[in-house]
CSV table of C-alpha atoms in Angstrom, one decimal:
chain,number,residue,atom,x,y,z
P,1,UNK,CA,151.7,100.8,131.3
P,2,UNK,CA,154.3,102.6,133.1
P,3,UNK,CA,151.9,103.0,135.6
P,4,UNK,CA,150.6,99.4,135.6
P,5,UNK,CA,153.8,98.1,135.8
P,6,UNK,CA,154.6,100.6,139.2
P,7,UNK,CA,151.3,99.2,140.4
P,8,UNK,CA,153.0,95.8,139.8
P,9,UNK,CA,156.8,95.9,140.9
P,10,UNK,CA,156.9,97.9,143.9
P,11,UNK,CA,158.7,97.5,146.5
P,12,UNK,CA,156.8,95.0,149.1
P,13,UNK,CA,155.8,94.8,152.4
P,14,UNK,CA,158.5,93.2,155.4
P,15,UNK,CA,158.0,89.8,154.4
P,16,UNK,CA,159.2,90.2,151.3
P,17,UNK,CA,158.4,87.1,150.1
P,18,UNK,CA,159.9,85.1,147.5
P,19,UNK,CA,156.2,83.7,146.5
P,20,UNK,CA,154.5,87.5,146.4
P,21,UNK,CA,157.0,88.3,144.0
P,22,UNK,CA,156.5,85.1,141.6
P,23,UNK,CA,152.3,86.3,142.1
P,24,UNK,CA,153.3,89.6,140.9
P,25,UNK,CA,155.1,89.3,138.0
P,26,UNK,CA,152.3,86.0,136.8
P,27,UNK,CA,149.9,89.0,136.7
P,28,UNK,CA,152.0,91.0,135.0
P,29,UNK,CA,152.3,88.3,132.4
P,30,UNK,CA,149.2,87.5,132.5
P,31,UNK,CA,147.4,91.0,132.2
P,32,UNK,CA,150.1,91.6,129.3
P,33,UNK,CA,151.8,94.2,131.0
P,34,UNK,CA,154.6,91.9,130.2
P,35,UNK,CA,155.0,91.5,126.7
P,36,UNK,CA,155.7,87.7,125.2
P,37,UNK,CA,159.3,87.7,124.7
P,38,UNK,CA,160.3,90.9,126.5
P,39,UNK,CA,163.5,90.8,128.4
P,40,UNK,CA,163.0,91.1,132.1
P,41,UNK,CA,165.8,93.7,133.9
P,42,UNK,CA,169.1,92.1,135.8
P,43,UNK,CA,169.1,90.7,138.4
P,44,UNK,CA,170.7,92.8,140.9
P,45,UNK,CA,167.9,96.0,138.8
P,46,UNK,CA,164.4,93.8,139.4
P,47,UNK,CA,165.4,92.9,143.0
P,48,UNK,CA,166.5,96.0,144.3
P,49,UNK,CA,162.6,97.6,142.2
P,50,UNK,CA,161.5,95.0,144.5
P,51,UNK,CA,163.1,95.7,147.3
P,52,UNK,CA,164.6,92.2,148.0
P,53,UNK,CA,167.5,90.2,148.2
P,54,UNK,CA,169.1,88.7,144.9
P,55,UNK,CA,168.5,85.6,146.2
P,56,UNK,CA,164.7,86.0,146.8
P,57,UNK,CA,164.3,87.3,143.0
P,58,UNK,CA,166.2,83.7,141.9
P,59,UNK,CA,163.9,82.3,144.2
P,60,UNK,CA,160.5,83.5,142.3
P,61,UNK,CA,162.2,83.8,139.2
P,62,UNK,CA,162.7,79.7,139.5
P,63,UNK,CA,158.8,78.9,140.3
P,64,UNK,CA,158.0,81.2,137.6
P,65,UNK,CA,160.8,79.2,135.2
P,66,UNK,CA,158.9,76.0,136.4
P,67,UNK,CA,155.4,77.0,135.7
P,68,UNK,CA,156.8,78.1,131.9
P,69,UNK,CA,156.0,80.9,132.3
P,70,UNK,CA,159.7,82.6,131.8
P,71,UNK,CA,162.9,80.9,129.8
P,72,UNK,CA,166.4,81.7,130.5
P,73,UNK,CA,168.7,82.2,127.5
P,74,UNK,CA,172.7,82.1,128.5
P,75,UNK,CA,175.3,83.6,126.4
P,76,UNK,CA,176.0,87.1,125.0
P,77,UNK,CA,172.4,88.1,124.5
P,78,UNK,CA,170.5,85.6,127.1
P,79,UNK,CA,168.8,86.8,130.2
P,80,UNK,CA,165.5,85.7,131.6
P,81,UNK,CA,162.6,86.2,128.9
P,82,UNK,CA,158.6,86.2,128.9
P,83,UNK,CA,157.0,83.9,127.2
P,84,UNK,CA,153.4,83.7,127.5
P,85,UNK,CA,150.8,82.7,125.5
P,86,UNK,CA,148.5,85.2,123.1
P,87,UNK,CA,145.2,83.2,123.7
P,88,UNK,CA,145.9,81.9,128.1
P,89,UNK,CA,144.7,78.0,128.1
P,90,UNK,CA,141.1,78.4,129.5
P,91,UNK,CA,141.2,75.2,131.0
P,92,UNK,CA,143.1,76.8,134.9
P,93,UNK,CA,140.0,79.3,135.1
P,94,UNK,CA,137.3,77.6,133.9
P,95,UNK,CA,138.4,74.9,136.7
P,96,UNK,CA,138.9,77.4,139.4
P,97,UNK,CA,135.4,79.4,138.3
P,98,UNK,CA,133.6,75.5,138.6
P,99,UNK,CA,135.6,75.2,142.5
P,100,UNK,CA,134.5,78.8,143.9
P,101,UNK,CA,131.2,78.8,145.2
P,102,UNK,CA,128.6,81.2,145.0
P,103,UNK,CA,129.3,82.7,148.1
P,104,UNK,CA,132.8,83.1,147.7
P,105,UNK,CA,131.8,85.1,144.2
P,106,UNK,CA,130.2,87.1,146.2
P,107,UNK,CA,132.9,88.0,148.2
P,108,UNK,CA,135.1,88.7,145.5
P,109,UNK,CA,132.5,90.5,144.0
P,110,UNK,CA,132.0,92.9,147.1
P,111,UNK,CA,135.8,93.7,147.4
P,112,UNK,CA,136.0,95.0,143.9
P,113,UNK,CA,132.1,97.3,143.8
P,114,UNK,CA,134.2,98.2,146.5
P,115,UNK,CA,137.3,99.5,145.0
P,116,UNK,CA,136.2,100.1,141.4
P,117,UNK,CA,133.2,102.0,142.5
P,118,UNK,CA,135.9,104.4,144.2
P,119,UNK,CA,138.2,104.1,141.4
P,120,UNK,CA,135.7,105.2,139.1
P,121,UNK,CA,134.1,108.1,140.9
P,122,UNK,CA,138.3,109.7,141.9
P,123,UNK,CA,139.1,108.9,137.8
P,124,UNK,CA,136.5,111.6,137.4
P,125,UNK,CA,137.8,113.6,139.2
P,126,UNK,CA,141.6,113.4,138.6
P,127,UNK,CA,142.1,112.2,135.0
P,128,UNK,CA,143.7,114.1,133.2
P,129,UNK,CA,143.4,114.6,129.3
P,130,UNK,CA,145.8,111.5,128.4
P,131,UNK,CA,144.3,109.6,131.2
P,132,UNK,CA,140.8,110.4,129.2
P,133,UNK,CA,141.9,109.6,126.1
P,134,UNK,CA,143.6,105.7,126.7
P,135,UNK,CA,140.2,105.1,129.3
P,136,UNK,CA,137.8,105.7,126.2
P,137,UNK,CA,140.5,103.7,123.6
P,138,UNK,CA,140.8,100.6,126.2
P,139,UNK,CA,136.4,100.7,125.9
P,140,UNK,CA,136.8,100.8,122.1
P,141,UNK,CA,139.2,98.1,122.0
P,142,UNK,CA,137.0,95.5,123.9
P,143,UNK,CA,134.4,96.3,121.5
P,144,UNK,CA,136.5,95.4,118.5
P,145,UNK,CA,138.3,92.2,119.8
P,146,UNK,CA,137.8,89.5,118.4
P,147,UNK,CA,139.5,86.6,120.5
P,148,UNK,CA,139.5,85.8,124.6
P,149,UNK,CA,143.1,86.7,124.6
P,150,UNK,CA,142.3,89.9,123.0
P,151,UNK,CA,139.3,90.6,125.4
P,152,UNK,CA,141.1,89.7,128.7
P,153,UNK,CA,143.8,92.3,127.7
P,154,UNK,CA,141.7,94.8,126.9
P,155,UNK,CA,138.9,94.6,129.6
P,156,UNK,CA,141.6,94.4,132.2
P,157,UNK,CA,143.4,97.3,131.4
P,158,UNK,CA,140.6,100.1,131.3
P,159,UNK,CA,140.0,98.4,135.0
P,160,UNK,CA,143.6,99.3,134.9
P,161,UNK,CA,143.5,102.4,133.8
P,162,UNK,CA,140.2,103.7,135.7
P,163,UNK,CA,142.7,102.8,138.5
P,164,UNK,CA,145.6,104.9,138.1
P,165,UNK,CA,143.6,107.9,136.8
P,166,UNK,CA,142.6,108.4,140.5
P,167,UNK,CA,146.8,108.5,141.5
P,168,UNK,CA,146.5,106.3,143.7
P,169,UNK,CA,149.1,103.1,143.7
P,170,UNK,CA,146.8,101.3,146.9
P,171,UNK,CA,144.0,101.9,144.9
P,172,UNK,CA,145.6,100.7,141.6
P,173,UNK,CA,147.3,97.5,143.1
P,174,UNK,CA,144.5,95.8,144.5
P,175,UNK,CA,142.0,96.8,140.9
P,176,UNK,CA,145.8,94.7,139.4
P,177,UNK,CA,145.1,92.2,141.2
P,178,UNK,CA,141.0,91.5,140.5
P,179,UNK,CA,141.5,91.9,137.6
P,180,UNK,CA,144.3,88.4,138.1
P,181,UNK,CA,141.8,87.0,140.4
P,182,UNK,CA,139.1,87.5,138.1
P,183,UNK,CA,138.6,88.6,134.2
P,184,UNK,CA,140.1,84.8,132.8
P,185,UNK,CA,137.1,83.2,134.4
P,186,UNK,CA,134.9,85.9,132.9
P,187,UNK,CA,136.0,85.4,129.4
P,188,UNK,CA,134.9,81.8,129.0
P,189,UNK,CA,132.7,79.7,126.8
P,190,UNK,CA,130.0,80.3,129.4
P,191,UNK,CA,129.5,83.9,128.0
P,192,UNK,CA,126.7,84.3,125.5
P,193,UNK,CA,127.4,86.2,123.0
P,194,UNK,CA,125.0,88.5,124.0
P,195,UNK,CA,127.9,89.9,127.4
P,196,UNK,CA,129.9,90.4,125.1
P,197,UNK,CA,128.2,93.2,123.6
P,198,UNK,CA,126.5,94.2,126.6
P,199,UNK,CA,130.1,94.2,128.6
P,200,UNK,CA,131.7,96.8,125.9
P,201,UNK,CA,128.4,98.9,126.3
P,202,UNK,CA,128.8,99.2,130.1
P,203,UNK,CA,133.2,99.8,129.8
P,204,UNK,CA,132.1,102.4,127.4
P,205,UNK,CA,129.3,103.8,129.3
P,206,UNK,CA,131.4,104.2,132.4
P,207,UNK,CA,134.1,105.7,130.4
P,208,UNK,CA,131.8,108.4,128.9
P,209,UNK,CA,130.7,109.2,132.2
P,210,UNK,CA,134.6,109.9,133.3
P,211,UNK,CA,135.4,112.1,130.5
P,212,UNK,CA,132.9,114.0,131.7
P,213,UNK,CA,133.8,114.3,135.1
P,214,UNK,CA,130.8,112.9,137.1
P,215,UNK,CA,132.2,111.1,139.4
P,216,UNK,CA,129.1,109.9,140.8
P,217,UNK,CA,127.6,108.0,137.6
P,218,UNK,CA,131.2,107.0,136.7
P,219,UNK,CA,131.1,105.1,140.5
P,220,UNK,CA,127.3,104.6,140.0
P,221,UNK,CA,128.0,102.2,136.5
P,222,UNK,CA,131.1,100.7,138.0
P,223,UNK,CA,129.4,98.9,140.6
P,224,UNK,CA,126.4,97.9,137.9
P,225,UNK,CA,129.2,96.6,136.0
P,226,UNK,CA,130.7,94.4,138.9
P,227,UNK,CA,127.2,93.5,140.3
P,228,UNK,CA,126.7,92.2,136.1
P,229,UNK,CA,129.4,90.5,136.0
P,230,UNK,CA,128.8,88.7,139.6
P,231,UNK,CA,125.6,87.2,137.7
P,232,UNK,CA,128.0,86.4,134.7
P,233,UNK,CA,130.5,84.5,137.3
P,234,UNK,CA,127.6,82.7,139.0
P,235,UNK,CA,125.6,81.7,136.3
P,236,UNK,CA,129.0,80.9,134.1
P,237,UNK,CA,129.7,78.8,137.9
P,238,UNK,CA,126.6,76.9,137.9
P,239,UNK,CA,126.9,75.4,134.1
P,240,UNK,CA,130.1,74.2,134.7
P,241,UNK,CA,128.9,72.5,138.4
P,242,UNK,CA,126.2,71.0,135.5
P,243,UNK,CA,128.3,70.1,133.3
P,244,UNK,CA,131.0,68.3,135.5
P,245,UNK,CA,129.3,67.6,138.8
P,246,UNK,CA,131.1,69.8,140.9
P,247,UNK,CA,129.9,71.0,144.6
P,248,UNK,CA,128.8,73.8,144.8
């Protein structure tokens, strides 16, 4: 968890905008890196972690509060606390999937193929025993997950853990951003039960290749997994287009 948080809560670039901070915290909440009811660090400490002024952080927190993702309580035991539903609303994810074109989905997948393939190769070379144990455990968690929320969490954390195992902060940050962008759209009502099992098998195969320190196989499997997910997302997109008549 510490490595995942580091990828999100790290100094920003020169812009240091409140909206970028809001995006990072939103990603952390959506992916379960920040738990429901968890208290965020004190304002000055949290701002220092991002490398911004307290005023900029305050603007970002206000945006998150307006969106219902955090709440601020006053008093001795007060502070800002995460409000995360264990079962995220499917509506916004499906609306986004319907709005994207097949070309846009392919463009996202192109980036994800590059990131996921390289991450799996490097993870096979650089993973510590604890990294490998975590990756294998997360593959099993997806297979055992029974709810949409649990599947989103296990799926995204699996890929983020692979990126963390590369010991590359930049790779990890991109994987986190891609997971936040795509994982909710994947795990929707459009996904057939047969595909749930196939995704779990793909995760286990990638994990096994990393455990065996076979970087070529791990990278190849990770790239194929992204291509398979592109097919799943594209199929879901067209199913939604047919249902609601959105433009393709």
